[in-house]
C-alpha positions as a Markdown table, in Angstrom:
| # | Residue | x | y | z |
|---|---|---|---|---|
| 1 | Met | 121.7 | 81.0 | 179.9 |
| 2 | Val | 122.5 | 84.1 | 177.8 |
| 3 | Thr | 125.3 | 82.2 | 176.1 |
| 4 | Val | 122.9 | 79.3 | 175.3 |
| 5 | Leu | 120.4 | 81.9 | 173.9 |
| 6 | Leu | 122.9 | 83.5 | 171.7 |
| 7 | Leu | 124.0 | 80.0 | 170.4 |
| 8 | Ile | 120.4 | 79.0 | 169.6 |
| 9 | Lys | 119.9 | 82.4 | 167.8 |
| 10 | Ala | 122.9 | 81.7 | 165.7 |
| 11 | Leu | 121.6 | 78.3 | 164.8 |
| 12 | His | 118.2 | 79.8 | 163.8 |
| 13 | Trp | 120.1 | 82.3 | 161.6 |
| 14 | Leu | 122.0 | 79.5 | 159.9 |
| 15 | Ala | 118.9 | 77.5 | 159.3 |
| 16 | Gln | 117.1 | 80.5 | 157.7 |
| 17 | Lys | 120.1 | 81.3 | 155.4 |
| 18 | Arg | 120.5 | 77.7 | 154.4 |
| 19 | Leu | 116.9 | 77.4 | 153.4 |
| 20 | Glu | 117.0 | 80.7 | 151.5 |
| 21 | Tyr | 120.1 | 79.4 | 149.6 |
| 22 | Ile | 118.4 | 76.1 | 148.7 |
| 23 | Val | 115.2 | 77.8 | 147.6 |
| 24 | Glu | 116.8 | 80.5 | 145.5 |
| 25 | Thr | 120.0 | 78.9 | 144.0 |
| 26 | Thr | 119.8 | 75.1 | 144.2 |
| 27 | Pro | 118.1 | 73.6 | 141.1 |
| 28 | Ser | 117.7 | 70.1 | 142.7 |
| 29 | Val | 117.9 | 68.9 | 146.3 |
| 30 | Thr | 118.7 | 65.4 | 147.3 |
| 31 | Lys | 116.6 | 63.4 | 149.7 |
| 32 | Leu | 119.4 | 63.4 | 152.2 |
| 33 | Ser | 119.4 | 67.2 | 152.2 |
| 34 | His | 115.7 | 67.3 | 152.8 |
| 35 | Val | 116.1 | 64.9 | 155.7 |
| 36 | Arg | 118.9 | 67.1 | 157.2 |
| 37 | Ile | 116.9 | 70.2 | 156.9 |
| 38 | Val | 113.7 | 68.8 | 158.4 |
| 39 | Ser | 115.7 | 67.2 | 161.2 |
| 40 | Phe | 117.6 | 70.4 | 162.0 |
| 41 | Met | 114.4 | 72.5 | 162.1 |
| 42 | Gly | 112.7 | 69.9 | 164.3 |
| 43 | Phe | 115.7 | 70.0 | 166.6 |
| 44 | Leu | 115.5 | 73.8 | 166.8 |
| 45 | Leu | 111.8 | 73.8 | 167.5 |
| 46 | Leu | 112.3 | 71.2 | 170.2 |
| 47 | Leu | 115.0 | 73.4 | 171.9 |
| 48 | Asp | 112.7 | 76.5 | 171.7 |
| 49 | Asn | 109.8 | 74.7 | 173.3 |
| 50 | Leu | 111.9 | 73.2 | 176.1 |
| 51 | Phe | 113.5 | 76.5 | 177.1 |
| 52 | Leu | 110.1 | 78.3 | 176.7 |
| 53 | Tyr | 108.5 | 75.7 | 179.0 |
| 54 | Ser | 111.2 | 76.1 | 181.5 |
| 55 | Ser | 111.0 | 79.9 | 181.6 |
| 56 | Val | 107.2 | 79.9 | 181.8 |
| 57 | Lys | 107.2 | 77.3 | 184.6 |
| 58 | His | 109.6 | 79.4 | 186.6 |
| 59 | Leu | 107.4 | 82.5 | 186.1 |
| 60 | Ile | 104.3 | 80.5 | 187.3 |
| 61 | Gln | 106.1 | 79.3 | 190.4 |
| 62 | Thr | 107.5 | 82.7 | 191.4 |
| 63 | Trp | 104.6 | 85.0 | 190.2 |
| 64 | Gln | 106.9 | 88.0 | 189.9 |
| 65 | Pro | 108.8 | 89.6 | 187.0 |
| 66 | Ser | 112.2 | 88.2 | 186.6 |
| 67 | Val | 114.8 | 87.4 | 184.0 |
| 68 | Ser | 112.7 | 84.3 | 183.1 |
| 69 | Phe | 110.2 | 86.6 | 181.4 |
| 70 | Phe | 112.9 | 87.9 | 179.1 |
| 71 | Phe | 114.0 | 84.3 | 178.2 |
| 72 | Ala | 110.3 | 83.3 | 177.6 |
| 73 | Phe | 109.9 | 86.2 | 175.3 |
| 74 | Glu | 113.0 | 85.5 | 173.3 |
| 75 | Tyr | 112.2 | 81.8 | 172.9 |
| 76 | Met | 108.6 | 82.7 | 171.8 |
| 77 | Ile | 110.1 | 84.8 | 169.0 |
| 78 | Leu | 112.5 | 82.0 | 168.0 |
| 79 | Ala | 109.7 | 79.4 | 168.1 |
| 80 | Thr | 107.5 | 81.5 | 165.8 |
| 81 | Thr | 110.4 | 82.1 | 163.5 |
| 82 | Thr | 111.2 | 78.4 | 163.3 |
| 83 | Val | 107.5 | 77.6 | 162.5 |
| 84 | Ser | 107.6 | 80.2 | 159.8 |
| 85 | Ile | 110.7 | 78.8 | 158.2 |
| 86 | Phe | 109.3 | 75.3 | 158.3 |
| 87 | Val | 106.0 | 76.3 | 156.7 |
| 88 | Lys | 108.0 | 78.2 | 154.0 |
| 89 | Tyr | 110.0 | 75.0 | 153.4 |
| 90 | Ile | 106.7 | 73.1 | 153.0 |
| 91 | Phe | 105.6 | 75.6 | 150.4 |
| 92 | Tyr | 108.9 | 75.1 | 148.5 |
| 93 | Val | 108.5 | 71.3 | 148.5 |
| 94 | Ser | 104.9 | 71.5 | 147.4 |
| 95 | Asp | 105.9 | 73.8 | 144.5 |
| 96 | Met | 108.7 | 71.4 | 143.6 |
| 97 | Leu | 106.3 | 68.5 | 143.5 |
| 98 | Met | 104.1 | 70.5 | 141.1 |
| 99 | Asp | 107.1 | 71.2 | 138.8 |
| 100 | Gly | 107.1 | 74.9 | 139.8 |
| 101 | Gln | 103.6 | 75.5 | 138.5 |
| 102 | Trp | 101.9 | 76.3 | 141.9 |
| 103 | Glu | 100.6 | 79.8 | 141.1 |
| 104 | Arg | 99.3 | 80.5 | 144.6 |
| 105 | Lys | 102.7 | 79.9 | 146.3 |
| 106 | Pro | 103.7 | 83.6 | 146.4 |
| 107 | Val | 100.3 | 84.6 | 147.8 |
| 108 | Phe | 100.6 | 82.0 | 150.6 |
| 109 | Thr | 104.2 | 83.0 | 151.3 |
| 110 | Phe | 103.1 | 86.6 | 151.6 |
| 111 | Tyr | 100.3 | 85.8 | 154.0 |
| 112 | Leu | 102.7 | 83.7 | 156.1 |
| 113 | Glu | 105.2 | 86.6 | 156.4 |
| 114 | Leu | 102.4 | 89.0 | 157.2 |
| 115 | Ile | 101.1 | 86.8 | 160.0 |
| 116 | Arg | 104.6 | 86.3 | 161.3 |
| 117 | Asp | 105.3 | 90.0 | 161.5 |
| 118 | Leu | 102.0 | 90.6 | 163.2 |
| 119 | Leu | 102.8 | 88.0 | 165.9 |
| 120 | His | 106.2 | 89.5 | 166.4 |
| 121 | Leu | 104.8 | 93.0 | 166.7 |
| 122 | Ser | 102.2 | 91.8 | 169.3 |
| 123 | Met | 104.9 | 90.1 | 171.3 |
| 124 | Tyr | 107.2 | 93.1 | 171.2 |
| 125 | Leu | 104.4 | 95.4 | 172.4 |
| 126 | Cys | 103.4 | 93.1 | 175.2 |
| 127 | Phe | 107.0 | 92.7 | 176.4 |
| 128 | Phe | 107.6 | 96.4 | 176.1 |
| 129 | Phe | 104.7 | 97.3 | 178.3 |
| 130 | Val | 105.5 | 94.7 | 180.9 |
| 131 | Ile | 109.1 | 95.9 | 181.2 |
| 132 | Phe | 107.9 | 99.6 | 181.2 |
| 133 | Ile | 105.5 | 99.0 | 184.0 |
| 134 | Asn | 107.9 | 97.1 | 186.2 |
| 135 | Tyr | 111.3 | 98.5 | 185.4 |
| 136 | Gly | 110.9 | 101.7 | 183.3 |
| 137 | Val | 111.5 | 102.5 | 179.7 |
| 138 | Pro | 113.4 | 99.5 | 178.0 |
| 139 | Leu | 115.7 | 101.5 | 175.7 |
| 140 | His | 117.2 | 98.3 | 174.2 |
| 141 | Leu | 113.7 | 97.4 | 172.8 |
| 142 | Ile | 112.9 | 100.6 | 171.1 |
| 143 | Arg | 114.8 | 99.9 | 167.9 |
| 144 | Glu | 113.5 | 96.3 | 167.7 |
| 145 | Leu | 109.9 | 97.6 | 168.2 |
| 146 | Tyr | 110.4 | 100.3 | 165.6 |
| 147 | Glu | 111.9 | 97.9 | 163.0 |
| 148 | Thr | 109.1 | 95.3 | 163.6 |
| 149 | Phe | 106.4 | 98.0 | 163.2 |
| 150 | Arg | 108.0 | 99.4 | 160.1 |
| 151 | Asn | 108.3 | 96.0 | 158.4 |
| 152 | Phe | 104.7 | 95.2 | 159.2 |
| 153 | Lys | 103.6 | 98.6 | 157.9 |
| 154 | Val | 105.5 | 98.1 | 154.7 |
| 155 | Arg | 104.1 | 94.6 | 154.2 |
| 156 | Val | 100.5 | 95.9 | 154.7 |
| 157 | Ala | 101.1 | 98.7 | 152.2 |
| 158 | Asp | 102.6 | 96.3 | 149.7 |
| 159 | Tyr | 99.6 | 93.9 | 150.2 |
| 160 | Ile | 97.1 | 96.7 | 149.6 |
| 161 | Arg | 98.9 | 97.8 | 146.5 |
| 162 | Tyr | 99.2 | 94.2 | 145.2 |
| 163 | Arg | 95.5 | 93.5 | 145.7 |
| 164 | Lys | 94.6 | 96.8 | 143.9 |
| 165 | Ile | 96.7 | 95.8 | 140.9 |
| 166 | Thr | 95.8 | 92.1 | 140.7 |
| 167 | Ser | 92.1 | 92.4 | 141.5 |
| 168 | Asn | 91.3 | 93.1 | 137.9 |
| 169 | Met | 94.3 | 91.8 | 136.0 |
| 170 | Asn | 92.2 | 90.5 | 133.1 |
| 171 | Asp | 90.7 | 94.0 | 132.5 |
| 172 | Arg | 93.9 | 95.9 | 133.3 |
| 173 | Phe | 96.3 | 93.8 | 131.3 |
| 174 | Pro | 94.9 | 92.5 | 127.9 |
| 175 | Asp | 95.9 | 89.2 | 126.5 |
| 176 | Ala | 98.6 | 89.2 | 123.9 |
| 177 | Thr | 97.5 | 88.3 | 120.4 |
| 178 | Pro | 99.2 | 85.6 | 118.3 |
| 179 | Glu | 100.7 | 88.3 | 116.1 |
| 180 | Glu | 102.2 | 90.0 | 119.1 |
| 181 | Leu | 103.7 | 86.7 | 120.4 |
| 182 | Asn | 105.2 | 86.0 | 117.0 |
| 183 | Ala | 106.6 | 89.5 | 116.7 |
| 184 | Ser | 108.2 | 89.4 | 120.1 |
| 185 | Asp | 110.8 | 87.0 | 121.5 |
| 186 | Ala | 107.9 | 84.8 | 123.0 |
| 187 | Thr | 110.2 | 84.0 | 126.0 |
| 188 | Cys | 109.0 | 85.1 | 129.4 |
| 189 | Ile | 111.9 | 87.0 | 131.0 |
| 190 | Ile | 110.8 | 85.9 | 134.5 |
| 191 | Cys | 110.8 | 82.1 | 134.1 |
| 192 | Arg | 112.8 | 81.9 | 130.8 |
| 193 | Glu | 110.2 | 79.6 | 129.2 |
| 194 | Glu | 108.3 | 79.9 | 125.9 |
| 195 | Met | 104.9 | 81.6 | 126.0 |
| 196 | Thr | 101.8 | 80.4 | 124.3 |
| 197 | Thr | 99.5 | 82.8 | 126.2 |
| 198 | Ala | 100.7 | 86.0 | 127.9 |
| 199 | Lys | 99.6 | 89.3 | 129.4 |
| 200 | Lys | 100.6 | 92.6 | 127.9 |
| 201 | Leu | 101.7 | 95.5 | 130.1 |
| 202 | Ile | 101.2 | 99.2 | 129.3 |
| 203 | Cys | 104.8 | 99.4 | 128.1 |
| 204 | Gly | 104.2 | 96.5 | 125.6 |
| 205 | His | 106.2 | 93.7 | 127.2 |
| 206 | Leu | 104.7 | 90.2 | 127.5 |
| 207 | Phe | 104.8 | 87.8 | 130.4 |
| 208 | His | 103.0 | 84.7 | 131.8 |
| 209 | Val | 100.1 | 85.6 | 133.9 |
| 210 | His | 101.3 | 83.5 | 136.9 |
| 211 | Cys | 104.8 | 84.9 | 136.5 |
| 212 | Leu | 103.5 | 88.4 | 136.4 |
| 213 | Arg | 101.4 | 87.8 | 139.5 |
| 214 | Ser | 104.4 | 86.4 | 141.3 |
| 215 | Trp | 106.6 | 89.4 | 140.2 |
| 216 | Leu | 104.0 | 91.9 | 141.4 |
| 217 | Glu | 104.4 | 90.3 | 144.9 |
| 218 | Arg | 107.8 | 92.0 | 145.1 |
| 219 | Gln | 107.9 | 94.8 | 142.5 |
| 220 | His | 105.4 | 97.1 | 140.8 |
| 221 | Thr | 107.5 | 97.9 | 137.8 |
| 222 | Cys | 108.1 | 96.1 | 134.5 |
| 223 | Pro | 110.8 | 93.4 | 134.8 |
| 224 | Thr | 112.3 | 94.5 | 131.4 |
| 225 | Cys | 112.1 | 98.3 | 131.2 |
| 226 | Arg | 111.3 | 99.2 | 134.9 |
| 227 | Ala | 108.3 | 101.3 | 133.8 |
| 228 | Leu | 105.5 | 101.5 | 136.3 |
| 229 | Val | 102.9 | 98.7 | 135.8 |
| 230 | Val | 100.1 | 101.1 | 136.7 |
| 231 | Gln | 100.3 | 104.7 | 135.7 |
| 232 | Pro | 99.4 | 107.4 | 138.2 |
| 233 | Glu | 95.9 | 108.9 | 138.1 |
| 234 | Asn | 95.4 | 111.6 | 135.5 |
| 235 | Gly | 93.5 | 113.8 | 137.9 |
| 236 | Thr | 96.4 | 114.0 | 140.2 |
| 237 | Thr | 98.8 | 114.8 | 137.4 |
| 238 | Ala | 96.5 | 117.4 | 136.0 |
| 239 | Ala | 96.0 | 119.0 | 139.4 |
| 240 | Gly | 99.7 | 119.0 | 140.0 |
| 241 | Gly | 100.2 | 120.7 | 136.6 |
| 242 | Gln | 97.7 | 123.4 | 137.3 |
| 243 | Glu | 99.2 | 124.0 | 140.7 |
| 244 | Gly | 102.6 | 124.2 | 139.2 |
| 245 | Ser | 101.3 | 126.7 | 136.5 |
| 246 | Gln | 99.7 | 128.9 | 139.2 |
| 247 | Ser | 102.8 | 128.7 | 141.3 |
| 248 | Asp | 105.0 | 129.7 | 138.3 |
| 249 | Ala | 102.6 | 132.6 | 137.5 |
| 250 | His | 102.7 | 133.8 | 141.1 |
| 251 | Gln | 106.4 | 133.6 | 141.2 |
| 252 | His | 106.7 | 135.5 | 137.9 |
| 253 | Gly | 104.3 | 138.2 | 139.2 |
| 254 | Thr | 106.2 | 138.4 | 142.4 |
| 255 | Gly | 109.5 | 138.6 | 140.6 |
| 256 | Thr | 108.2 | 141.4 | 138.3 |
| 257 | Gly | 106.9 | 143.4 | 141.3 |
| 258 | Ser | 110.2 | 143.0 | 143.1 |
| 259 | Thr | 112.1 | 144.2 | 140.1 |
| 260 | Ala | 109.9 | 147.3 | 139.7 |
| 261 | Gln | 110.2 | 148.1 | 143.4 |
| 262 | Ala | 114.0 | 147.7 | 143.1 |
| 263 | Glu | 114.1 | 150.1 | 140.2 |
| 264 | Val | 112.0 | 152.7 | 142.0 |
| 265 | Gly | 114.3 | 152.4 | 145.0 |
| 266 | Asn | 117.4 | 152.8 | 142.9 |
| 267 | Gly | 115.9 | 156.0 | 141.3 |
| 268 | Val | 115.1 | 157.6 | 144.7 |
| 269 | Ala | 118.6 | 156.8 | 146.0 |
| 270 | Thr | 120.2 | 158.4 | 142.9 |
| 271 | Asp | 118.1 | 161.6 | 143.4 |
| 272 | Asn | 119.2 | 161.9 | 147.0 |
| 273 | Leu | 122.8 | 161.4 | 146.0 |
| 274 | Ser | 122.6 | 164.2 | 143.4 |
| 275 | Arg | 121.1 | 166.6 | 145.9 |
| 276 | His | 123.7 | 165.9 | 148.5 |
| 277 | Gln | 126.5 | 166.5 | 145.9 |
| 278 | Ala | 124.9 | 169.8 | 144.9 |
| 279 | Arg | 124.8 | 171.0 | 148.6 |
| 280 | Leu | 128.5 | 170.1 | 149.0 |
| 281 | Gln | 129.5 | 172.0 | 145.9 |
| 282 | Ala | 127.5 | 175.1 | 147.0 |
| 283 | Ala | 129.2 | 175.0 | 150.5 |
| 284 | Ala | 132.7 | 174.7 | 148.9 |
| 285 | Ala | 132.0 | 177.7 | 146.6 |
| 286 | Ser | 130.9 | 179.9 | 149.5 |
| 287 | Ile | 134.0 | 179.0 | 151.5 |
| 288 | Tyr | 136.2 | 179.8 | 148.4 |
| 289 | Glu | 134.5 | 183.2 | 147.9 |
| 290 | Asn | 135.1 | 184.1 | 151.6 |
């Protein structure tokens, strides 16, 4: 059973990498390739459901924790991953049918990955607590649980930042004027197509509004110069500058006081040394006279 599970995991990994390769690098996909991809993912989903049904059935019959719970958990993870890959493939085909002009594709893809990570995190937590209650701390799950939680946390933070930037794109990023389009290259560096209308960033570079929205799904810097799309708040910068000035002044005052104390200490040490030398000279003179 473990060997079969590892084999099915390898097949899922191959399906995911194959789909990523087609989506990112292949300009055109033949109908035969589409049929192969859909058939392969359907086959994987069928395997996941069959083994999941077998494991759950054994758990219901025995009503006690066993290795079947582990297999049920693993096949649930694989099944949700397969569904996520298949839905992402549907998004790719839909965008291809729209000649690459589906502006909402990155948003739906982002929501899909967010929901997938949330499901995986919930499953890992449930499995962790069941194993912890019955067998003790499952050390082999701590890393997987941490990685899943970290990925989900990063996606939520990226989503909040993305919504903050794109909520008022029309006000935050002005439209480029015809003079600015004529003065620039007028080619969007993201999609490599000519621009008739564009949005202007703070750094002055121009992009299609849908290309810019898609780019902000992954990065929050300018695609050309890597400058921040949104500058930090002035209040924070000013406060930081004032704190820095006060810190410098405090350090300067502390340094001056320390220097003065060091000079006083050196003077006292010199006086003590002179007195000691005078005493030694007087004692030597008295011995010489005797």
